[in-house]
mmCIF file of C-alpha atoms and ligand atoms in Angstrom:
data_model
loop_
_atom_site.group_PDB
_atom_site.id
_atom_site.type_symbol
_atom_site.label_atom_id
_atom_site.label_comp_id
_atom_site.label_asym_id
_atom_site.label_seq_id
_atom_site.Cartn_x
_atom_site.Cartn_y
_atom_site.Cartn_z
ATOM 1 C CA LEU A 156 6.561 -5.893 -11.791
ATOM 2 C CA ARG A 157 5.900 -7.721 -8.638
ATOM 3 C CA ARG A 158 5.793 -11.102 -10.611
ATOM 4 C CA LYS A 159 9.528 -10.125 -12.127
ATOM 5 C CA LEU A 160 10.253 -10.301 -8.625
ATOM 6 C CA LEU A 161 8.736 -12.970 -7.161
ATOM 7 C CA LEU A 162 7.175 -11.170 -4.239
ATOM 8 C CA PRO A 163 3.818 -11.952 -3.114
ATOM 9 C CA PRO A 164 1.004 -9.868 -3.773
ATOM 10 C CA LEU A 165 0.388 -6.473 -1.656
ATOM 11 C CA THR A 166 -1.897 -7.589 1.618
ATOM 12 C CA ARG A 167 -1.464 -5.474 4.098
ATOM 13 C CA THR A 168 -2.975 -2.057 3.855
ATOM 14 C CA ALA A 169 -0.197 0.682 3.698
ATOM 15 C CA THR A 170 -0.522 3.089 7.145
ATOM 16 C CA SER A 171 -1.057 6.712 6.033
ATOM 17 C CA THR A 172 1.666 8.956 5.697
ATOM 18 C CA GLY A 173 0.031 11.126 7.934
ATOM 19 C CA SER A 174 -1.401 9.864 10.825
ATOM 20 C CA LEU A 175 0.165 9.958 14.027
ATOM 21 C CA ASN A 176 0.487 7.129 16.673
ATOM 22 C CA LYS A 177 -0.443 8.398 20.024
ATOM 23 C CA SER A 178 1.440 6.430 21.985
ATOM 24 C CA THR A 179 5.106 7.853 20.533
ATOM 25 C CA CYS A 180 4.050 10.625 18.891
ATOM 26 C CA ILE A 181 5.875 9.705 16.238
ATOM 27 C CA ARG A 182 4.376 9.916 12.501
ATOM 28 C CA SER A 183 3.761 6.224 11.001
ATOM 29 C CA PHE A 184 5.531 5.957 7.776
ATOM 30 C CA SER A 185 4.605 3.175 5.377
ATOM 31 C CA VAL A 186 8.137 1.778 6.414
ATOM 32 C CA SER A 187 9.844 0.292 9.709
ATOM 33 C CA TYR A 188 13.332 -0.443 8.643
ATOM 34 C CA LYS A 189 12.890 -2.870 11.458
ATOM 35 C CA LYS A 190 12.203 -6.052 9.937
ATOM 36 C CA PHE A 191 15.475 -5.087 7.754
ATOM 37 C CA VAL A 192 17.230 -5.319 10.680
ATOM 38 C CA GLU A 193 15.360 -8.349 12.223
ATOM 39 C CA PHE A 194 15.427 -10.348 8.959
ATOM 40 C CA ALA A 195 19.355 -10.024 8.676
ATOM 41 C CA LEU A 196 19.726 -10.919 12.422
ATOM 42 C CA ASP A 197 17.597 -13.826 11.832
ATOM 43 C CA GLU A 198 19.568 -14.967 8.665
ATOM 44 C CA THR A 199 23.169 -14.383 10.397
ATOM 45 C CA ARG A 200 22.268 -16.158 13.465
ATOM 46 C CA SER A 201 20.937 -19.206 11.073
ATOM 47 C CA ARG A 202 24.519 -19.462 9.670
ATOM 48 C CA THR A 203 27.397 -18.521 12.472
ATOM 49 C CA HIS A 204 27.217 -17.558 16.192
ATOM 50 C CA LEU A 205 26.311 -13.587 17.064
ATOM 51 C CA LEU A 206 27.817 -12.060 20.160
ATOM 52 C CA PRO A 207 26.789 -8.696 21.219
ATOM 53 C CA SER A 208 29.241 -6.515 20.829
ATOM 54 C CA PRO A 209 31.199 -4.456 23.636
ATOM 55 C CA LEU A 210 29.405 -1.452 22.248
ATOM 56 C CA GLN A 211 26.062 -2.202 22.699
ATOM 57 C CA GLU A 212 26.461 -1.240 26.674
ATOM 58 C CA LYS A 213 27.124 2.058 25.367
ATOM 59 C CA PHE A 214 25.357 2.089 22.191
ATOM 60 C CA SER A 215 21.709 0.802 22.512
ATOM 61 C CA PHE A 216 18.795 3.196 22.999
ATOM 62 C CA MET A 217 18.550 7.477 23.127
ATOM 63 C CA LYS A 218 15.958 10.183 22.489
ATOM 64 C CA SER A 219 16.499 13.174 20.533
ATOM 65 C CA LYS A 220 16.653 16.489 22.453
ATOM 66 C CA ASP A 221 13.199 17.755 21.575
ATOM 67 C CA GLY A 222 12.430 13.955 23.071
ATOM 68 C CA LYS A 223 10.193 13.047 19.903
ATOM 69 C CA GLY A 224 12.767 11.407 18.116
ATOM 70 C CA ARG A 225 14.533 7.944 18.646
ATOM 71 C CA LEU A 226 17.613 6.219 17.939
ATOM 72 C CA SER A 227 17.764 2.865 18.295
ATOM 73 C CA MET A 228 21.510 0.945 18.051
ATOM 74 C CA LEU A 229 21.910 -2.500 18.006
ATOM 75 C CA SER A 230 25.803 -4.145 17.659
ATOM 76 C CA PHE A 231 27.411 -7.746 17.374
ATOM 77 C CA GLU A 232 30.325 -9.411 16.243
ATOM 78 C CA ALA A 233 30.613 -12.980 15.287
ATOM 79 C CA ALA A 234 34.175 -15.207 14.083
ATOM 80 C CA LYS A 235 34.221 -13.738 10.731
ATOM 81 C CA ILE A 236 32.571 -10.432 11.602
ATOM 82 C CA ARG A 237 34.736 -7.814 13.458
ATOM 83 C CA LEU A 238 31.178 -5.266 13.731
ATOM 84 C CA LEU A 239 27.750 -5.970 12.831
ATOM 85 C CA ARG A 240 25.708 -2.659 13.942
ATOM 86 C CA SER A 241 22.299 -1.032 13.024
ATOM 87 C CA LEU A 242 21.214 2.505 13.973
ATOM 88 C CA ILE A 243 17.482 3.218 13.239
ATOM 89 C CA ILE A 244 16.200 6.884 13.611
ATOM 90 C CA GLU A 245 12.658 7.532 14.082
ATOM 91 C CA THR A 246 10.933 10.898 14.470
ATOM 92 C CA GLU A 247 8.322 12.676 13.228
ATOM 93 C CA THR A 248 9.616 13.472 9.953
ATOM 94 C CA MET A 249 12.047 11.018 9.101
ATOM 95 C CA GLN A 250 12.741 7.671 9.462
ATOM 96 C CA VAL A 251 16.667 6.098 8.699
ATOM 97 C CA LEU A 252 18.253 3.035 8.686
ATOM 98 C CA ASP A 253 22.343 2.746 8.738
ATOM 99 C CA PHE A 254 23.240 -0.938 8.792
ATOM 100 C CA THR A 255 26.903 -2.039 8.324
ATOM 101 C CA VAL A 256 28.591 -5.343 8.662
ATOM 102 C CA PHE A 257 32.310 -5.197 8.915
ATOM 103 C CA PRO A 258 34.224 -8.041 8.216
ATOM 104 C CA ALA A 259 37.259 -9.005 10.227
ATOM 105 C CA ALA A 260 40.738 -8.387 8.986
ATOM 106 C CA GLU A 261 41.621 -11.414 7.853
ATOM 107 C CA TYR A 262 38.790 -12.031 5.211
ATOM 108 C CA ASP A 263 38.993 -9.778 2.296
ATOM 109 C CA VAL A 264 35.188 -9.892 1.685
ATOM 110 C CA PRO A 265 33.169 -6.742 1.252
ATOM 111 C CA ILE A 266 31.564 -4.330 3.599
ATOM 112 C CA PHE A 267 28.003 -4.640 3.790
ATOM 113 C CA CYS A 268 26.325 -1.465 3.381
ATOM 114 C CA ALA A 269 22.612 -0.594 3.636
ATOM 115 C CA ASN A 270 22.125 3.179 3.626
ATOM 116 C CA PHE A 271 18.454 4.016 3.981
ATOM 117 C CA PHE A 272 17.100 8.089 4.778
ATOM 118 C CA THR A 273 12.999 8.493 4.297
ATOM 119 C CA SER A 274 10.806 11.382 4.550
ATOM 120 C CA ALA A 275 7.204 11.942 4.057
ATOM 121 C CA LYS A 276 8.100 12.546 0.221
ATOM 122 C CA THR A 277 11.562 11.622 -0.863
ATOM 123 C CA ASN A 278 13.712 8.586 0.287
ATOM 124 C CA ILE A 279 17.642 8.952 -0.321
ATOM 125 C CA VAL A 280 19.083 4.775 -0.687
ATOM 126 C CA VAL A 281 22.259 3.492 -0.955
ATOM 127 C CA LEU A 282 22.229 -0.663 -1.093
ATOM 128 C CA ASP A 283 25.634 -2.427 -1.427
ATOM 129 C CA LEU A 284 28.565 -4.423 -0.880
ATOM 130 C CA ASN A 285 31.171 -1.604 -0.488
ATOM 131 C CA PRO A 286 34.272 -3.647 -2.113
ATOM 132 C CA LEU A 287 37.038 -3.194 0.401
ATOM 133 C CA HIS A 288 39.555 -2.953 -2.692
ATOM 134 C CA ASP A 289 39.799 -1.144 -5.734
ATOM 135 C CA ILE A 290 37.585 -2.923 -8.040
ATOM 136 C CA ILE A 291 38.022 0.080 -10.796
ATOM 137 C CA ASN A 292 42.110 -0.572 -11.313
ATOM 138 C CA GLN A 293 41.873 -4.396 -9.706
ATOM 139 C CA TYR A 294 40.737 -6.765 -12.113
ATOM 140 C CA GLU A 295 41.341 -9.652 -9.888
ATOM 141 C CA TYR A 296 38.970 -8.512 -6.832
ATOM 142 C CA LYS A 297 36.069 -7.342 -9.105
ATOM 143 C CA GLU A 298 36.242 -10.867 -10.431
ATOM 144 C CA LYS A 299 36.217 -12.786 -7.176
ATOM 145 C CA TYR A 300 33.652 -11.169 -5.830
ATOM 146 C CA PHE A 301 31.270 -9.087 -8.189
ATOM 147 C CA LYS A 302 31.389 -11.540 -11.406
ATOM 148 C CA SER A 303 28.358 -13.564 -10.458
ATOM 149 C CA LEU A 304 27.160 -11.305 -9.230
ATOM 150 C CA ILE A 305 26.590 -8.623 -12.249
ATOM 151 C CA PRO A 306 23.065 -10.427 -12.567
ATOM 152 C CA LEU A 307 21.564 -9.231 -9.314
ATOM 153 C CA GLY A 308 22.328 -5.946 -9.760
ATOM 154 C CA LEU A 309 20.813 -5.802 -13.093
ATOM 155 C CA LYS A 310 17.525 -7.208 -11.530
ATOM 156 C CA TYR A 311 17.413 -4.057 -9.420
ATOM 157 C CA THR A 312 18.610 -1.206 -11.299
ATOM 158 C CA GLU A 313 15.701 -1.273 -13.363
ATOM 159 C CA PHE A 314 13.384 -0.891 -10.780
ATOM 160 C CA PHE A 315 15.880 1.642 -8.984
ATOM 161 C CA PRO A 316 17.016 4.676 -11.168
ATOM 162 C CA TRP A 317 20.780 5.645 -10.724
ATOM 163 C CA GLY A 318 20.059 8.727 -8.004
ATOM 164 C CA GLY A 319 22.277 11.287 -9.473
ATOM 165 C CA LYS A 320 25.008 12.823 -8.682
ATOM 166 C CA LEU A 321 26.928 12.355 -5.887
ATOM 167 C CA THR A 322 30.219 12.746 -3.795
ATOM 168 C CA SER A 323 33.262 12.086 -6.674
ATOM 169 C CA GLU A 324 34.832 10.153 -4.486
ATOM 170 C CA SER A 325 32.255 7.688 -3.359
ATOM 171 C CA ILE A 326 32.541 6.041 -6.667
ATOM 172 C CA GLN A 327 35.780 4.217 -4.983
ATOM 173 C CA PHE A 328 33.831 2.438 -2.540
ATOM 174 C CA PHE A 329 30.508 1.313 -4.397
ATOM 175 C CA SER A 330 30.577 -1.929 -6.731
ATOM 176 C CA PRO A 331 29.170 -2.393 -10.317
ATOM 177 C CA ILE A 332 25.892 -3.147 -8.450
ATOM 178 C CA VAL A 333 25.175 -0.774 -6.122
ATOM 179 C CA ILE A 334 22.072 0.414 -5.798
ATOM 180 C CA TRP A 335 22.177 4.585 -5.255
ATOM 181 C CA THR A 336 18.832 5.860 -5.801
ATOM 182 C CA LYS A 337 16.431 8.229 -4.635
ATOM 183 C CA PHE A 338 12.504 7.565 -4.683
ATOM 184 C CA THR A 339 9.127 8.703 -3.541
ATOM 185 C CA SER A 340 7.656 6.986 -0.654
ATOM 186 C CA SER A 341 4.846 4.505 -1.335
ATOM 187 C CA PRO A 342 4.367 0.664 0.043
ATOM 188 C CA GLN A 343 5.485 -0.679 -3.373
ATOM 189 C CA ASN A 344 8.845 1.227 -3.195
ATOM 190 C CA TYR A 345 9.201 0.052 -0.060
ATOM 191 C CA ASP A 346 8.795 -3.831 -0.565
ATOM 192 C CA ILE A 347 11.208 -4.157 -4.001
ATOM 193 C CA LEU A 348 13.633 -2.012 -1.175
ATOM 194 C CA TYR A 349 12.653 -5.213 1.067
ATOM 195 C CA SER A 350 13.427 -7.716 -1.352
ATOM 196 C CA ALA A 351 16.716 -5.767 -2.676
ATOM 197 C CA PHE A 352 18.119 -5.835 0.936
ATOM 198 C CA ARG A 353 17.146 -9.434 1.563
ATOM 199 C CA ASP A 354 18.881 -10.652 -1.665
ATOM 200 C CA TYR A 355 21.995 -8.840 -1.460
ATOM 201 C CA TYR A 356 22.134 -9.810 2.301
ATOM 202 C CA LYS A 357 22.117 -13.397 1.423
ATOM 203 C CA VAL A 358 24.091 -12.810 -1.411
ATOM 204 C CA TRP A 359 26.506 -10.979 1.163
ATOM 205 C CA LEU A 360 26.361 -13.897 4.394
ATOM 206 C CA GLU A 361 27.045 -16.554 1.496
ATOM 207 C CA LEU A 362 30.584 -14.763 0.469
ATOM 208 C CA ILE A 363 31.296 -14.273 4.001
ATOM 209 C CA CYS A 364 30.024 -18.212 5.034
ATOM 210 C CA LYS A 365 32.636 -19.456 2.084
ATOM 211 C CA ALA A 366 35.413 -16.672 2.625
ATOM 212 C CA VAL A 367 38.822 -18.890 3.837
ATOM 213 C CA LYS A 368 40.977 -16.820 6.341
ATOM 214 C CA GLU A 369 43.860 -15.195 5.140
ATOM 215 C CA SER A 370 46.910 -15.940 7.141
ATOM 216 C CA ASP A 371 49.749 -13.783 5.216
ATOM 217 C CA GLU A 372 50.039 -11.203 7.796
ATOM 218 C CA SER A 373 50.899 -8.595 4.711
ATOM 219 C CA GLN A 374 47.408 -9.553 3.106
ATOM 220 C CA ILE A 375 45.648 -8.903 6.439
ATOM 221 C CA PHE A 376 47.659 -5.829 7.307
ATOM 222 C CA HIS A 377 46.259 -4.481 3.182
ATOM 223 C CA ASN A 378 42.603 -5.737 4.535
ATOM 224 C CA LEU A 379 43.035 -3.512 7.681
ATOM 225 C CA GLU A 380 44.608 -0.491 6.035
ATOM 226 C CA ALA A 381 41.514 -0.458 3.718
ATOM 227 C CA GLN A 382 38.849 -0.785 5.995
ATOM 228 C CA HIS A 383 40.910 1.976 7.788
ATOM 229 C CA ARG A 384 40.260 4.257 4.847
ATOM 230 C CA TYR A 385 36.927 3.443 4.673
ATOM 231 C CA LEU A 386 35.951 3.781 8.198
ATOM 232 C CA THR A 387 38.260 7.279 7.847
ATOM 233 C CA TRP A 388 36.336 8.113 4.223
ATOM 234 C CA ARG A 389 32.483 7.439 6.164
ATOM 235 C CA ALA A 390 33.519 8.873 9.855
ATOM 236 C CA GLU A 391 34.346 12.215 8.094
ATOM 237 C CA THR A 392 31.629 12.605 5.246
ATOM 238 C CA ASP A 393 28.801 10.777 6.521
ATOM 239 C CA PRO A 394 25.371 13.048 4.727
ATOM 240 C CA GLY A 395 23.465 12.281 8.114
ATOM 241 C CA GLN A 396 26.056 13.795 10.294
ATOM 242 C CA GLY A 397 24.089 17.606 10.435
ATOM 243 C CA ILE A 398 20.790 15.659 11.182
ATOM 244 C CA LEU A 399 22.821 13.655 14.298
ATOM 245 C CA LYS A 400 24.097 16.243 15.430
ATOM 246 C CA LYS A 401 20.599 18.289 15.082
ATOM 247 C CA LEU A 402 19.087 15.517 17.025
ATOM 248 C CA ILE A 403 21.838 14.705 19.932
ATOM 249 C CA GLY A 404 24.022 17.980 19.779
ATOM 250 C CA ASP A 405 27.295 17.784 18.097
ATOM 251 C CA LYS A 406 29.503 15.894 21.272
ATOM 252 C CA LEU A 407 26.975 13.087 20.860
ATOM 253 C CA ALA A 408 27.100 12.682 17.317
ATOM 254 C CA LYS A 409 30.503 12.834 17.142
ATOM 255 C CA ASP A 410 30.537 9.997 19.217
ATOM 256 C CA MET A 411 28.499 8.351 17.714
ATOM 257 C CA LEU A 412 30.137 8.796 14.513
ATOM 258 C CA ARG A 413 33.842 7.654 15.931
ATOM 259 C CA SER A 414 33.047 5.069 18.069
ATOM 260 C CA PHE A 415 30.121 3.480 16.993
ATOM 261 C CA LEU A 416 28.976 3.497 13.395
ATOM 262 C CA PHE A 417 32.402 3.708 11.836
ATOM 263 C CA ASN A 418 34.269 2.004 15.495
ATOM 264 C CA GLY A 419 37.766 1.506 14.638
ATOM 265 C CA VAL A 420 38.457 4.669 12.852
ATOM 266 C CA ASP A 421 40.546 6.088 15.936
ATOM 267 C CA GLU A 422 42.025 2.405 16.186
ATOM 268 C CA LEU A 423 42.812 0.293 13.353
ATOM 269 C CA GLY A 424 44.875 2.485 11.772
ATOM 270 C CA SER A 425 47.005 5.943 12.493
ATOM 271 C CA LYS A 426 46.569 7.681 9.142
ATOM 272 C CA THR A 427 44.476 10.889 8.468
ATOM 273 C CA PHE A 428 41.597 11.752 6.118
ATOM 274 C CA LYS A 429 44.195 13.573 4.027
ATOM 275 C CA ASP A 430 46.792 10.888 3.893
ATOM 276 C CA TYR A 431 44.198 8.608 2.337
ATOM 277 C CA PHE A 432 42.626 11.355 0.209
ATOM 278 C CA PRO A 433 44.989 14.262 -0.476
ATOM 279 C CA HIS A 434 43.587 15.148 -3.749
ATOM 280 C CA ASN A 435 41.781 18.343 -3.833
ATOM 281 C CA CYS A 436 42.543 18.740 -0.169
ATOM 282 C CA SER A 437 44.632 21.392 -0.651
ATOM 283 C CA GLU A 438 42.225 24.988 -0.983
ATOM 284 C CA GLU A 439 40.468 23.615 1.725
ATOM 285 C CA GLU A 440 41.299 22.720 5.250
ATOM 286 C CA THR A 441 37.726 21.585 6.232
ATOM 287 C CA LEU A 442 34.697 20.116 4.911
ATOM 288 C CA ASN A 443 31.935 22.582 3.419
ATOM 289 C CA LYS A 444 28.220 22.823 4.947
ATOM 290 C CA LYS A 445 27.666 19.775 2.647
ATOM 291 C CA GLY A 446 29.659 17.432 3.518
ATOM 292 C CA ASN A 447 31.642 17.238 0.228
ATOM 293 C CA ILE A 448 35.180 18.936 -0.672
ATOM 294 C CA PHE A 449 35.600 17.211 -4.020
ATOM 295 C CA GLY A 450 32.227 18.031 -5.858
ATOM 296 C CA LYS A 451 29.431 16.061 -6.821
ATOM 297 C CA SER A 452 29.485 13.583 -10.838
ATOM 298 C CA PHE A 453 28.328 10.568 -12.172
ATOM 299 C CA GLU A 454 25.011 11.646 -13.139
ATOM 300 C CA ASN A 455 24.195 8.859 -14.497
ATOM 301 C CA ARG A 456 25.606 5.159 -13.569
ATOM 302 C CA PRO A 457 28.773 4.935 -14.603
ATOM 303 C CA TRP A 458 29.233 0.926 -14.929
ATOM 304 C CA ASN A 459 26.947 -1.190 -18.102
ATOM 305 C CA ALA A 460 25.239 -4.296 -18.028
ATOM 306 C CA ARG A 461 28.270 -5.841 -18.179
ATOM 307 C CA GLY A 462 29.711 -3.925 -14.566
ATOM 308 C CA GLU A 463 32.246 -2.777 -16.808
ATOM 309 C CA PHE A 464 33.345 0.793 -15.196
ATOM 310 C CA LEU A 465 32.565 3.552 -17.563
ATOM 311 C CA GLY A 466 34.327 6.804 -15.746
ATOM 312 C CA ALA A 467 37.235 7.890 -16.337
ATOM 313 C CA GLU A 468 39.784 6.331 -14.766
ATOM 314 C CA LEU A 469 40.172 7.120 -10.874
ATOM 315 C CA ALA A 470 43.005 7.388 -8.764
ATOM 316 C CA PHE A 471 42.319 4.896 -5.774
HETATM 317 C C1 BLA B 752 22.717 11.726 0.729
HETATM 318 N N1 BLA B 752 23.801 9.534 1.371
HETATM 319 C C2 BLA B 752 23.563 10.487 0.533
HETATM 320 C C3 BLA B 752 24.465 10.862 -0.820
HETATM 321 C C4 BLA B 752 25.074 9.557 -0.744
HETATM 322 C C5 BLA B 752 24.970 8.879 0.469
HETATM 323 C C6 BLA B 752 26.149 8.852 -1.408
HETATM 324 C C7 BLA B 752 24.042 11.732 -1.878
HETATM 325 C C8 BLA B 752 24.920 12.909 -1.885
HETATM 326 C C9 BLA B 752 26.507 12.963 -1.642
HETATM 327 O O1 BLA B 752 27.122 12.145 -2.599
HETATM 328 O O2 BLA B 752 26.881 13.488 -0.623
HETATM 329 C C10 BLA B 752 25.515 7.870 1.279
HETATM 330 N N2 BLA B 752 28.328 7.626 0.690
HETATM 331 C C11 BLA B 752 26.561 7.152 1.055
HETATM 332 C C12 BLA B 752 27.411 5.688 1.625
HETATM 333 C C13 BLA B 752 28.583 5.723 1.128
HETATM 334 C C14 BLA B 752 28.732 7.232 0.798
HETATM 335 C C15 BLA B 752 26.686 4.688 2.187
HETATM 336 O O3 BLA B 752 30.351 7.315 0.113
HETATM 337 C C16 BLA B 752 29.270 4.575 1.742
HETATM 338 C C17 BLA B 752 30.617 4.355 0.953
HETATM 339 N N3 BLA B 752 22.463 9.176 5.933
HETATM 340 C C18 BLA B 752 22.870 8.570 7.034
HETATM 341 C C19 BLA B 752 22.139 9.024 8.141
HETATM 342 C C20 BLA B 752 21.210 9.745 7.926
HETATM 343 C C21 BLA B 752 21.559 10.574 5.871
HETATM 344 C C22 BLA B 752 22.800 8.333 9.230
HETATM 345 O O4 BLA B 752 23.328 7.338 6.720
HETATM 346 C C23 BLA B 752 20.689 10.723 8.450
HETATM 347 C C24 BLA B 752 20.837 10.864 9.758
HETATM 348 C C25 BLA B 752 20.811 11.271 5.639
HETATM 349 N N4 BLA B 752 22.037 10.797 3.518
HETATM 350 C C26 BLA B 752 21.343 11.578 4.422
HETATM 351 C C27 BLA B 752 20.620 13.157 3.705
HETATM 352 C C28 BLA B 752 21.246 13.429 2.562
HETATM 353 C C29 BLA B 752 21.960 11.880 2.324
HETATM 354 C C30 BLA B 752 19.973 14.155 4.293
HETATM 355 C C31 BLA B 752 20.635 14.435 1.446
HETATM 356 C C32 BLA B 752 21.848 15.624 1.743
HETATM 357 C C33 BLA B 752 22.913 15.527 0.550
HETATM 358 O O5 BLA B 752 22.583 15.581 -0.671
HETATM 359 O O6 BLA B 752 23.636 16.675 1.047
#
């Protein structure tokens, strides 16, 4: 397995999941997502000039209400990048990485998305180049960005089986190479995840570096609206919001979601969640506790090895 992924042999000793680090009182897991973010920042800096985002001043570090958890935030922008931001949460019982990079509106490049939730026993992982435009019904957009990436997706789907049912609308925001998986905690699994993260980030950087600036105003508006729709989806349905509220309280959690994680949701457009996602909205006005109103579907990976969508037609 390691040879197939061209990973170096395991040399370091895995830290045990149960030990407590005295100085911080944070349980040491066999994974820390800091190196993932460091890799992405180094790699980005090797290709472009990163500027600190104005958000950095307000969002940098927070302790959880009980004083035992830490939330670390970073944010940058660059010529072709509207916002690159990361949130790492470390508590006694979990490690979370929420790392997303939003291209500037002049580019229709996918949104880089890494969402990893780790507890002692399990990991919930989404790693993807989230398509900005509909790839299920729009053949051209899919060809433009994903045709050449299908082999990369296949390389990892072998190791990371489909994570099971998800909020059915989420599938529109995922690409044919999405890694949506759940796995038990082990140093080997984290090594493969790190390898996948590096591969996916490198190909995303390649896409953004090669992307040509759009000058057509209507196309730029189309990109902007697609990004606003994406932000609206994520700010409203983020499965992490319950945890965030518990850690830092309702008010700060909402601010974190709308001003930091999904920055732009209140500025880039004026359409509401209901405008973008009218289906099934009639019965229930608000999201239920589990954060999904549309029910769950897609028990199995809905793309075949050629990257063709296998589900029923979706209205985008
Ligand atoms: C679960 N996170 C999930 C699930 C998905 C995602 C698909 C499965 C359950 C579901 O579909 O509701 C992630 N969904 C995404 C992403 C997109 C999407 C990335 O539509 C992009 C378009 N997750 C976080 C943070 C935390 C977190 C910050 O981003 C914690 C602070 C936790 N995610 C988390 C937890 C679950 C989860 C605890 C399981 C909870 C559940 O199934 O309801």
